[in-house]
PDB file of C-alpha atoms in Angstrom:
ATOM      1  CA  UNK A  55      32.411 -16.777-123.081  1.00  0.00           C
ATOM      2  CA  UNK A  56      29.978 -15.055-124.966  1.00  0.00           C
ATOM      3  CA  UNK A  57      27.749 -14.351-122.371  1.00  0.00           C
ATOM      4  CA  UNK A  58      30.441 -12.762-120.205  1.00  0.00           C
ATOM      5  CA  UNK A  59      31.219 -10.143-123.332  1.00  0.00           C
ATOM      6  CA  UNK A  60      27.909  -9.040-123.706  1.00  0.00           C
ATOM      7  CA  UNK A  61      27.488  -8.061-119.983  1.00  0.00           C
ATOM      8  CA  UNK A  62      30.919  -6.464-120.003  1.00  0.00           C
ATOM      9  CA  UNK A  63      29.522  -4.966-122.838  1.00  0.00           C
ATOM     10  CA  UNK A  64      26.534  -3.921-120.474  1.00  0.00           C
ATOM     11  CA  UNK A  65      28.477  -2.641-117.862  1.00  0.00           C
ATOM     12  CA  UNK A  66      30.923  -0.414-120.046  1.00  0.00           C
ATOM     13  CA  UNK A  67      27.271   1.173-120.898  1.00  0.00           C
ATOM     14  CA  UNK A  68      27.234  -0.300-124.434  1.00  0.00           C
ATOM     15  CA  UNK A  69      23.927  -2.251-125.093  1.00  0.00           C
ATOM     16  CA  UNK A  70      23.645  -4.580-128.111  1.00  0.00           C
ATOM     17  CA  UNK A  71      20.758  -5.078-130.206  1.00  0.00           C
ATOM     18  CA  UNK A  72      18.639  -8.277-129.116  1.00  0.00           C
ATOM     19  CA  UNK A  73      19.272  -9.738-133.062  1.00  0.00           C
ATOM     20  CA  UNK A  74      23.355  -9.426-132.413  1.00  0.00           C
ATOM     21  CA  UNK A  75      22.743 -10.199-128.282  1.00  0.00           C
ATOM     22  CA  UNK A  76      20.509 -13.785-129.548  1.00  0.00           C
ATOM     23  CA  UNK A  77      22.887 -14.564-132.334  1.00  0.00           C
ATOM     24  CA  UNK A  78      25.687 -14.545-129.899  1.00  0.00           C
ATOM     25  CA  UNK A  79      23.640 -16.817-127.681  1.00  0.00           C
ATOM     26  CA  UNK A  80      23.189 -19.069-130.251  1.00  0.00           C
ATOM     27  CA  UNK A  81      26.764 -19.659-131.201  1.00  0.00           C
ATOM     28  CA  UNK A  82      27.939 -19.918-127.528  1.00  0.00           C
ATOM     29  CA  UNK A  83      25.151 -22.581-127.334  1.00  0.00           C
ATOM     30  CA  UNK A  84      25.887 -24.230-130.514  1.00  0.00           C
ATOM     31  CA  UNK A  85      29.648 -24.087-129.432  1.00  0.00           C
ATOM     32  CA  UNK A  86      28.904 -25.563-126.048  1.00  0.00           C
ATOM     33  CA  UNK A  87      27.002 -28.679-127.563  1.00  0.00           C
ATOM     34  CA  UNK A  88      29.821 -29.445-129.687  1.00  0.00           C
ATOM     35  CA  UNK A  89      32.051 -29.753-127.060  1.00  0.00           C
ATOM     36  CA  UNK A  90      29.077 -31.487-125.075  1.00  0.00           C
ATOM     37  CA  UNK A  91      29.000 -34.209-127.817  1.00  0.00           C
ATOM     38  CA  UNK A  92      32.740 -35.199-127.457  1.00  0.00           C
ATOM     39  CA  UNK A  93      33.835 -36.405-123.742  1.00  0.00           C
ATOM     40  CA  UNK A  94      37.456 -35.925-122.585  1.00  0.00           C
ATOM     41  CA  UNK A  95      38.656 -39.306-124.054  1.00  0.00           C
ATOM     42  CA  UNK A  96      37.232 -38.584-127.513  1.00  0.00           C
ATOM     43  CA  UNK A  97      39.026 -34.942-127.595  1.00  0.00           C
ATOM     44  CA  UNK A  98      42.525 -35.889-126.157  1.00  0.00           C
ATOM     45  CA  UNK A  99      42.207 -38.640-129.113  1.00  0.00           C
ATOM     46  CA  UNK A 100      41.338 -36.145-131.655  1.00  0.00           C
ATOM     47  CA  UNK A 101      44.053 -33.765-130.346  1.00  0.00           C
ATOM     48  CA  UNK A 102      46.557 -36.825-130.542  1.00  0.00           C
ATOM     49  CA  UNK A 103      45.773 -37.971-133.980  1.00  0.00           C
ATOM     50  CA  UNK A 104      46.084 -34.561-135.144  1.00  0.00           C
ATOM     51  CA  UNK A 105      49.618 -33.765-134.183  1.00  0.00           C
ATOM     52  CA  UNK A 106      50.555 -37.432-134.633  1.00  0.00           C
ATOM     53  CA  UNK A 107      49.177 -37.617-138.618  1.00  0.00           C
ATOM     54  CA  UNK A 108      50.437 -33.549-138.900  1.00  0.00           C
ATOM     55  CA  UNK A 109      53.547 -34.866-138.904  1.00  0.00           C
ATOM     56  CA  UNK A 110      53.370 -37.525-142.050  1.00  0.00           C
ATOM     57  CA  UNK A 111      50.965 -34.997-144.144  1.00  0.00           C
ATOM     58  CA  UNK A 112      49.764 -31.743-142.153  1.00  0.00           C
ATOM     59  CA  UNK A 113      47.713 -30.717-145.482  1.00  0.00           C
ATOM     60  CA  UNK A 114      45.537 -34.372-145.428  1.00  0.00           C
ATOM     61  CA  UNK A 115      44.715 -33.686-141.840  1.00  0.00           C
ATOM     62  CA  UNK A 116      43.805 -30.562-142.192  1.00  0.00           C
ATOM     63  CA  UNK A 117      41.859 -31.372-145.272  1.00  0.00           C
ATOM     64  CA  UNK A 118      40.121 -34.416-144.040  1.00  0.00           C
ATOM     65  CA  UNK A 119      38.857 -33.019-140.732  1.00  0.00           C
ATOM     66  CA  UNK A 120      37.412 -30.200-142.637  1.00  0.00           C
ATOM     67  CA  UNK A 121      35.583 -32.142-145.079  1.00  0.00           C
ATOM     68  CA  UNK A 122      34.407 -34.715-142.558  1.00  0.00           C
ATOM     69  CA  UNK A 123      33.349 -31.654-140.463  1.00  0.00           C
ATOM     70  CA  UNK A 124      31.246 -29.676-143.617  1.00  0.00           C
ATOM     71  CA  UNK A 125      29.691 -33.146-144.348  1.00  0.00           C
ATOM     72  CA  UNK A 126      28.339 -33.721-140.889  1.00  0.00           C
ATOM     73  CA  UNK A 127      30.431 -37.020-139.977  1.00  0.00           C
ATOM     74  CA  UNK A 128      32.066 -35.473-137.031  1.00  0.00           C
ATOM     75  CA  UNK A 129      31.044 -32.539-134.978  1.00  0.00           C
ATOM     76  CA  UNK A 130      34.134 -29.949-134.780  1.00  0.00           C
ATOM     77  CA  UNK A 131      35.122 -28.056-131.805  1.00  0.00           C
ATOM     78  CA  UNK A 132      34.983 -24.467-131.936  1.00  0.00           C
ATOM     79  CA  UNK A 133      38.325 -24.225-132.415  1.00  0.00           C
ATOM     80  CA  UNK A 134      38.185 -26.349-135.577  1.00  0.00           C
ATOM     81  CA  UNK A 135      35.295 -24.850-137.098  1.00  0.00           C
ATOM     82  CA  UNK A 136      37.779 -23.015-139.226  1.00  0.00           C
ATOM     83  CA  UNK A 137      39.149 -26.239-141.433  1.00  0.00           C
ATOM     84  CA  UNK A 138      35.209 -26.657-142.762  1.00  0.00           C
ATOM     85  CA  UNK A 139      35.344 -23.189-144.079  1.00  0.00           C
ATOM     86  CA  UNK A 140      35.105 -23.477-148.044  1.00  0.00           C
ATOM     87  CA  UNK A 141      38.543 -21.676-148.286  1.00  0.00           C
ATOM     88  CA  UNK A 142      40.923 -23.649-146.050  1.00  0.00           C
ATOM     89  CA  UNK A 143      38.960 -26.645-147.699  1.00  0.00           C
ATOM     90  CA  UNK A 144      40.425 -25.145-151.051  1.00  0.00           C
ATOM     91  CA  UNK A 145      43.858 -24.106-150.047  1.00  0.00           C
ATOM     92  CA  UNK A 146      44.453 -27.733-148.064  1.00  0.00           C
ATOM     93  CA  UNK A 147      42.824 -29.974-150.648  1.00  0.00           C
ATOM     94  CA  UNK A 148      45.014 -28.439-153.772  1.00  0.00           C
ATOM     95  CA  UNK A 149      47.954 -28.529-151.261  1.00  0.00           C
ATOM     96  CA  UNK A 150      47.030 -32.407-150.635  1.00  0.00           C
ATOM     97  CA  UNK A 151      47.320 -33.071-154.487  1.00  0.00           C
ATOM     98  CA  UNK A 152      50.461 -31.595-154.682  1.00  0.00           C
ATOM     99  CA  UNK A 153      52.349 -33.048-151.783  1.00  0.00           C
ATOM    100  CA  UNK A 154      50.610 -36.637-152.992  1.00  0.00           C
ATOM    101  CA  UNK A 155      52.798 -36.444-155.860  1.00  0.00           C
ATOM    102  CA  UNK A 156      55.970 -34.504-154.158  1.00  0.00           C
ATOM    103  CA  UNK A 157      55.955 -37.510-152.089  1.00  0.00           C
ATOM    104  CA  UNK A 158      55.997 -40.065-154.305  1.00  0.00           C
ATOM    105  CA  UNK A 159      59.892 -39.033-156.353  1.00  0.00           C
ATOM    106  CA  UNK A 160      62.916 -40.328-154.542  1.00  0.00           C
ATOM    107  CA  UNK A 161      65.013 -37.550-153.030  1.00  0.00           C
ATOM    108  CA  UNK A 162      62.414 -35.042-153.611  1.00  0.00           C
ATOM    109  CA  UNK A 163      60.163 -36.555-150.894  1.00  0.00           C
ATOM    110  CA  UNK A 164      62.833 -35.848-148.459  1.00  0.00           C
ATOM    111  CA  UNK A 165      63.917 -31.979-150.196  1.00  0.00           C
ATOM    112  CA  UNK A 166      59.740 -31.874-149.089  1.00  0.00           C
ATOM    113  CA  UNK A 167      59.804 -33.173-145.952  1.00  0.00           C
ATOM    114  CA  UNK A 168      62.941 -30.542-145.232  1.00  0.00           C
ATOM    115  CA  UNK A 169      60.618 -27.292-146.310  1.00  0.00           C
ATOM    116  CA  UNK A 170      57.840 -28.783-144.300  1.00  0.00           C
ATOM    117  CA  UNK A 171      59.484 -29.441-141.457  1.00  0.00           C
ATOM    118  CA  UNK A 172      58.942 -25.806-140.225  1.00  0.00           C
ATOM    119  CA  UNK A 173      55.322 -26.468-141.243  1.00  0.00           C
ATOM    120  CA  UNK A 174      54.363 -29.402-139.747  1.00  0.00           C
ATOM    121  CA  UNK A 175      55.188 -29.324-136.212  1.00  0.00           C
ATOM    122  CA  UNK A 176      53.918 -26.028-135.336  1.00  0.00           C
ATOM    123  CA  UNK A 177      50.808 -27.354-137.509  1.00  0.00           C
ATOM    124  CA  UNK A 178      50.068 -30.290-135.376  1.00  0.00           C
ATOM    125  CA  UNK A 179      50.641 -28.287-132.435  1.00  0.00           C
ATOM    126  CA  UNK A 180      48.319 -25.919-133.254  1.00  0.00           C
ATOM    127  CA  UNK A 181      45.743 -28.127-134.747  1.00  0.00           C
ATOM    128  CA  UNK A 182      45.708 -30.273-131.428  1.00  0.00           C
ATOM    129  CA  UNK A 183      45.579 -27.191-129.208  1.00  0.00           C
ATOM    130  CA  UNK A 184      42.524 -26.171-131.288  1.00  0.00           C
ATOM    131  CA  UNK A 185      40.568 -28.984-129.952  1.00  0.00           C
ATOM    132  CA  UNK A 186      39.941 -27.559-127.321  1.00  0.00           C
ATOM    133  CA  UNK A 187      39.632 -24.139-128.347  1.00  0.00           C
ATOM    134  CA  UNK A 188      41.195 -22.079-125.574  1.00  0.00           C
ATOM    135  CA  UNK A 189      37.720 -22.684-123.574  1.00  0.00           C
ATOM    136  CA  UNK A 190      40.372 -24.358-121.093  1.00  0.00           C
ATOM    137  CA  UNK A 191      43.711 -22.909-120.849  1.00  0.00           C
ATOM    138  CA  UNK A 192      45.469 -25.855-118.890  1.00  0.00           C
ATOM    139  CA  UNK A 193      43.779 -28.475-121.826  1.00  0.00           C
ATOM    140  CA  UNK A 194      44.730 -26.194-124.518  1.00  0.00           C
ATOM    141  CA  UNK A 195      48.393 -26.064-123.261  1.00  0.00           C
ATOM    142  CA  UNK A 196      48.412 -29.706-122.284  1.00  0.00           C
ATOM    143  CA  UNK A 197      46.992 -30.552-126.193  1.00  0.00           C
ATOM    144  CA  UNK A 198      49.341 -28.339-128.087  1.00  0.00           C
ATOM    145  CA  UNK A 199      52.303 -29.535-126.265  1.00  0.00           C
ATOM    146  CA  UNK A 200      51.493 -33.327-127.114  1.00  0.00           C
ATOM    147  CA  UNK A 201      50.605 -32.448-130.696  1.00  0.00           C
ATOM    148  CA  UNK A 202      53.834 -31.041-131.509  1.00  0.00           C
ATOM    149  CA  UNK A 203      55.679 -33.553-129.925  1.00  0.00           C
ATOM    150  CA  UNK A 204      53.627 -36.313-131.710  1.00  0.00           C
ATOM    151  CA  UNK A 205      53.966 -34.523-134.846  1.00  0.00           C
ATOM    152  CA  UNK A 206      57.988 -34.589-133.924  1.00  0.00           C
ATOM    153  CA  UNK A 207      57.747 -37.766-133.751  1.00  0.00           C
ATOM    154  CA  UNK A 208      55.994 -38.944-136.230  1.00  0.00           C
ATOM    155  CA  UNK A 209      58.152 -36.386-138.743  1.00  0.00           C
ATOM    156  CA  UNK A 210      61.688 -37.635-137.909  1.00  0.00           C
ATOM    157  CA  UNK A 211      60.042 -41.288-138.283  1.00  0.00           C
ATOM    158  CA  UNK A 212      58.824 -40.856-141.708  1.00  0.00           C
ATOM    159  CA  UNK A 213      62.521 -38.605-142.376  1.00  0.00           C
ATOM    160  CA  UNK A 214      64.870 -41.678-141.444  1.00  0.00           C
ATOM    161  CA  UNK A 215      62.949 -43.979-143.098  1.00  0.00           C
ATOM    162  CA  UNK A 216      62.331 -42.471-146.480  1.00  0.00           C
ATOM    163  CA  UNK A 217      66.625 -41.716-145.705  1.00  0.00           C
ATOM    164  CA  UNK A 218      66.850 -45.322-145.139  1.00  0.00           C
ATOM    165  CA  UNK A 219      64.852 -46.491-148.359  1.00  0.00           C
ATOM    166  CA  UNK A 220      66.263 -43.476-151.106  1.00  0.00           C
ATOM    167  CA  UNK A 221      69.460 -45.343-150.469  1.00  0.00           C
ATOM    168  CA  UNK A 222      67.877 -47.902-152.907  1.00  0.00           C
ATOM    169  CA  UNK A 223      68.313 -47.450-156.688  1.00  0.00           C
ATOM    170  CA  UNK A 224      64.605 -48.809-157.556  1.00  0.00           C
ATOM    171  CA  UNK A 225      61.218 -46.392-156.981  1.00  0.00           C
ATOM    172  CA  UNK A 226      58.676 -49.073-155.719  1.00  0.00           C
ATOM    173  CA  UNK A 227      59.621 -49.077-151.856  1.00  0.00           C
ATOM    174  CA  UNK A 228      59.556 -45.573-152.175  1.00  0.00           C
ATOM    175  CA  UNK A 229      55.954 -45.712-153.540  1.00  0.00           C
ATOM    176  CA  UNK A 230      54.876 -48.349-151.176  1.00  0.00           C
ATOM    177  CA  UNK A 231      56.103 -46.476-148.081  1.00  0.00           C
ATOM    178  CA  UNK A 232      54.058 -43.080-149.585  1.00  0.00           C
ATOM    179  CA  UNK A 233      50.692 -45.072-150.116  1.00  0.00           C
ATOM    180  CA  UNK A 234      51.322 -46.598-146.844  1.00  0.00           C
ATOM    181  CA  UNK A 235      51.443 -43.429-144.894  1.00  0.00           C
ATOM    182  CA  UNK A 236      48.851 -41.954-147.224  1.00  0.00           C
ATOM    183  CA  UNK A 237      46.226 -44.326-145.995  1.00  0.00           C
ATOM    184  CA  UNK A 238      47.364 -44.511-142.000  1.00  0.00           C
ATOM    185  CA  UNK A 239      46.964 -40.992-142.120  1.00  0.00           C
ATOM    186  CA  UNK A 240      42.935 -41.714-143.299  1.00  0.00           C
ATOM    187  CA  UNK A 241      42.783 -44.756-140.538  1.00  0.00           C
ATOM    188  CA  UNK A 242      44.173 -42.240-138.098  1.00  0.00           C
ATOM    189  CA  UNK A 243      41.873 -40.027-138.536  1.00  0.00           C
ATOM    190  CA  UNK A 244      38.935 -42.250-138.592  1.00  0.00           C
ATOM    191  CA  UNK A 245      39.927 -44.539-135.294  1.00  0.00           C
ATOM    192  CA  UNK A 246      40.232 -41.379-133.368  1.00  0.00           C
ATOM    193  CA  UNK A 247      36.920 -40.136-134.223  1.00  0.00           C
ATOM    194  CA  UNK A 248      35.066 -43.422-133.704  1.00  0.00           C
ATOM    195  CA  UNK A 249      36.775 -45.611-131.292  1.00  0.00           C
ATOM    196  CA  UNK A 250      39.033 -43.327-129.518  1.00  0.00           C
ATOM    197  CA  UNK A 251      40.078 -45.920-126.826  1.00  0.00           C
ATOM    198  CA  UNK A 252      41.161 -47.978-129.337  1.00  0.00           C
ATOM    199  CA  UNK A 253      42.957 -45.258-131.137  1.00  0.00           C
ATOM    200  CA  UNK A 254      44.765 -44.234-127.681  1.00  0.00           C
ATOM    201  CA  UNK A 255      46.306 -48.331-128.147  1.00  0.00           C
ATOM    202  CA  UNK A 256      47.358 -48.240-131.243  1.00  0.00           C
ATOM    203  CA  UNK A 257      49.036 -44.349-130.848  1.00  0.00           C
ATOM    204  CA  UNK A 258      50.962 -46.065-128.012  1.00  0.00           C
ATOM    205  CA  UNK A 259      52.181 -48.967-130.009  1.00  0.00           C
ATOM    206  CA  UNK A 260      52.580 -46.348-132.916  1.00  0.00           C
ATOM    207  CA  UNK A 261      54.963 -44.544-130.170  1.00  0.00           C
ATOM    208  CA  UNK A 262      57.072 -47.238-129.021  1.00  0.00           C
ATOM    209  CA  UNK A 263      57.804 -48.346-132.743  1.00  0.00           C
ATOM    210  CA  UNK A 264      58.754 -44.858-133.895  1.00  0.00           C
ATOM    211  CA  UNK A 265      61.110 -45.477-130.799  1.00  0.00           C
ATOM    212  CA  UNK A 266      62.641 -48.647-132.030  1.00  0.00           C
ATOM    213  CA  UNK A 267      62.909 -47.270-135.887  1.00  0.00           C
ATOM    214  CA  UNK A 268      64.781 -44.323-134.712  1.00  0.00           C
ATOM    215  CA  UNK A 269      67.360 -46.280-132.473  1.00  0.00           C
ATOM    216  CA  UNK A 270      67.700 -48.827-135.636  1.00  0.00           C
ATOM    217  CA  UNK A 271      68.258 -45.605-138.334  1.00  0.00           C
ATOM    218  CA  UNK A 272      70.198 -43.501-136.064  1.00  0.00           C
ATOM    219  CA  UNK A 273      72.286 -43.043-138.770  1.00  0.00           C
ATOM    220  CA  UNK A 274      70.060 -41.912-141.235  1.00  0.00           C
ATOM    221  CA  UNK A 275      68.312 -39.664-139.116  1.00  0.00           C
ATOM    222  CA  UNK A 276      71.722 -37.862-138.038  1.00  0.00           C
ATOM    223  CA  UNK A 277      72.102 -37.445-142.149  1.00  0.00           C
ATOM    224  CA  UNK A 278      68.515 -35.665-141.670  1.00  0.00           C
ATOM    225  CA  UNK A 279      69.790 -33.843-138.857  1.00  0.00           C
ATOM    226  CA  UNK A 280      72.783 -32.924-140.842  1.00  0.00           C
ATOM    227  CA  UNK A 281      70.646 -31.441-143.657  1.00  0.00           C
ATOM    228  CA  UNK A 282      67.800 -29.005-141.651  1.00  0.00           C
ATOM    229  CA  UNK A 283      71.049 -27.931-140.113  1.00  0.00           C
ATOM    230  CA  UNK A 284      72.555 -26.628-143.475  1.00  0.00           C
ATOM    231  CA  UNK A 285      69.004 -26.135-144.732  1.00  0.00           C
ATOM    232  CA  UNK A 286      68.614 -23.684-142.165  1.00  0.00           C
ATOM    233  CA  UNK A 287      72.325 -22.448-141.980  1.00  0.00           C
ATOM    234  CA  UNK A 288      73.194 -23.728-138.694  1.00  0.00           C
ATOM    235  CA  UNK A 289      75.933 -25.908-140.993  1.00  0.00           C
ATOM    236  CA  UNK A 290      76.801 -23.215-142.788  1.00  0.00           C
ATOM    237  CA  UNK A 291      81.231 -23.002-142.311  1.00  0.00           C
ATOM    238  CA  UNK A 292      83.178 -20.026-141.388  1.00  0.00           C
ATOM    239  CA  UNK A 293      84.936 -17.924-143.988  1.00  0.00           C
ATOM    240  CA  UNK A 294      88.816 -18.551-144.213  1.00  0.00           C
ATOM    241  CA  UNK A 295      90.775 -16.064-142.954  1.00  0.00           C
ATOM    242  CA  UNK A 296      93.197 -13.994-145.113  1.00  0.00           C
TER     243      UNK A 296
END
């Protein structure tokens, strides 16, 4: 891509200096081995877990790929280079602390979950369609499409059932079903970046559950329903008439 600009660039009459012409070669290059380093298995399984964790905590996804990615563990693609920079790093890890705790209080888990759920789809969309960082439009397309509807998902999964278990007067399953997601969003993360066959297993058994769940707490997750709608005024009733 970059190599294509700069002899646009040439033919428009406009000649870069050889420091800015090299340092462009050098990031196509660099760009080009860290795609080179992940085959197609390895980034459809990164794109997956993206949207699929996006939608139980967008801001520990995006935090945790960053950080893996500044350390070195993982080598980011293009399009993700952005989550190692020291500022998203900043924004998502404070954001992580906060949303640990929002999670964690009965009823105000699922007030969060209603903000985010503007947040977190579009999120794991976009984070999955980053994988492959628009160097292939079909991929990119293909990627952001199954990241949002993983993150979907995975969202109105973790809605019904936190629905489901407010209904009970004690905290503790509350806390247990937080620190549960809390640490499948880390094993996520980690089984897609090191044995991404054996991540593409367990997101399809992760799949078919969410199916099950949601047939079994249809009726909590029509309550859910019932609440974006009125979140978002779609419930909102019509002024009586005079």
């Amino acid at each position: 891509m970059f190599d294509a600009v700069l002899q646009w660039l040439h033919r428009i009459g406009l000649h870069p200096q050889p420091a800015l012409a090299d340092a462009a070669g050098a990031a196509s290059q660099h760009a080009s081995q860290a795609l080179g380093q992940m085959d197609m298995p390895s980034l459809l399984a990164l794109a997956g877990a993206l949207g699929w964790a996006s939608g139980f905590r967008l801001y520990a996804v995006v935090f945790l790929v960053g950080a893996m990615g500044a350390a070195g563990w993982i080598v980011l693609p293009p399009g993700l280079h952005l989550l190692a920079h020291p500022v998203v790093l900043t924004a998502s890890g404070l954001m992580l602390l906060v949303e640990f705790f929002a999670d964690k209080i009965p009823w105000l888990d699922s007030v969060w979950d209603t903000v985010h759920s503007v947040i977190r789809i579009p999120g794991g969309a976009l984070l999955a369609a980053g994988v492959f960082g628009g160097d292939g439009a079909v991929w990119t397309l293909v990627a952001g499409l199954m990241g949002g509807s993983l993150a979907a998902t995975a969202f109105a999964t973790k809605a019904a059932t936190r629905a489901a278990i407010n209904t009970s007067p004690e905290p503790f399953s509350n806390w247990f079903a937080s620190l549960f997601e809390d640490g499948l969003v880390i094993g996520i993360v980690w089984l897609a970046t090191q044995h991404p066959v054996a991540f593409g297993v367990a997101l399809l058994v992760m799949v078919l559950l969410s199916a099950v769940l949601l047939v079994v707490l249809w009726k909590f997750l029509r309550a859910v329903l019932r609440k974006l709608r009125a979140f978002f005024g779609g419930g909102a009733s019509a002024a009586p008439q005079a």
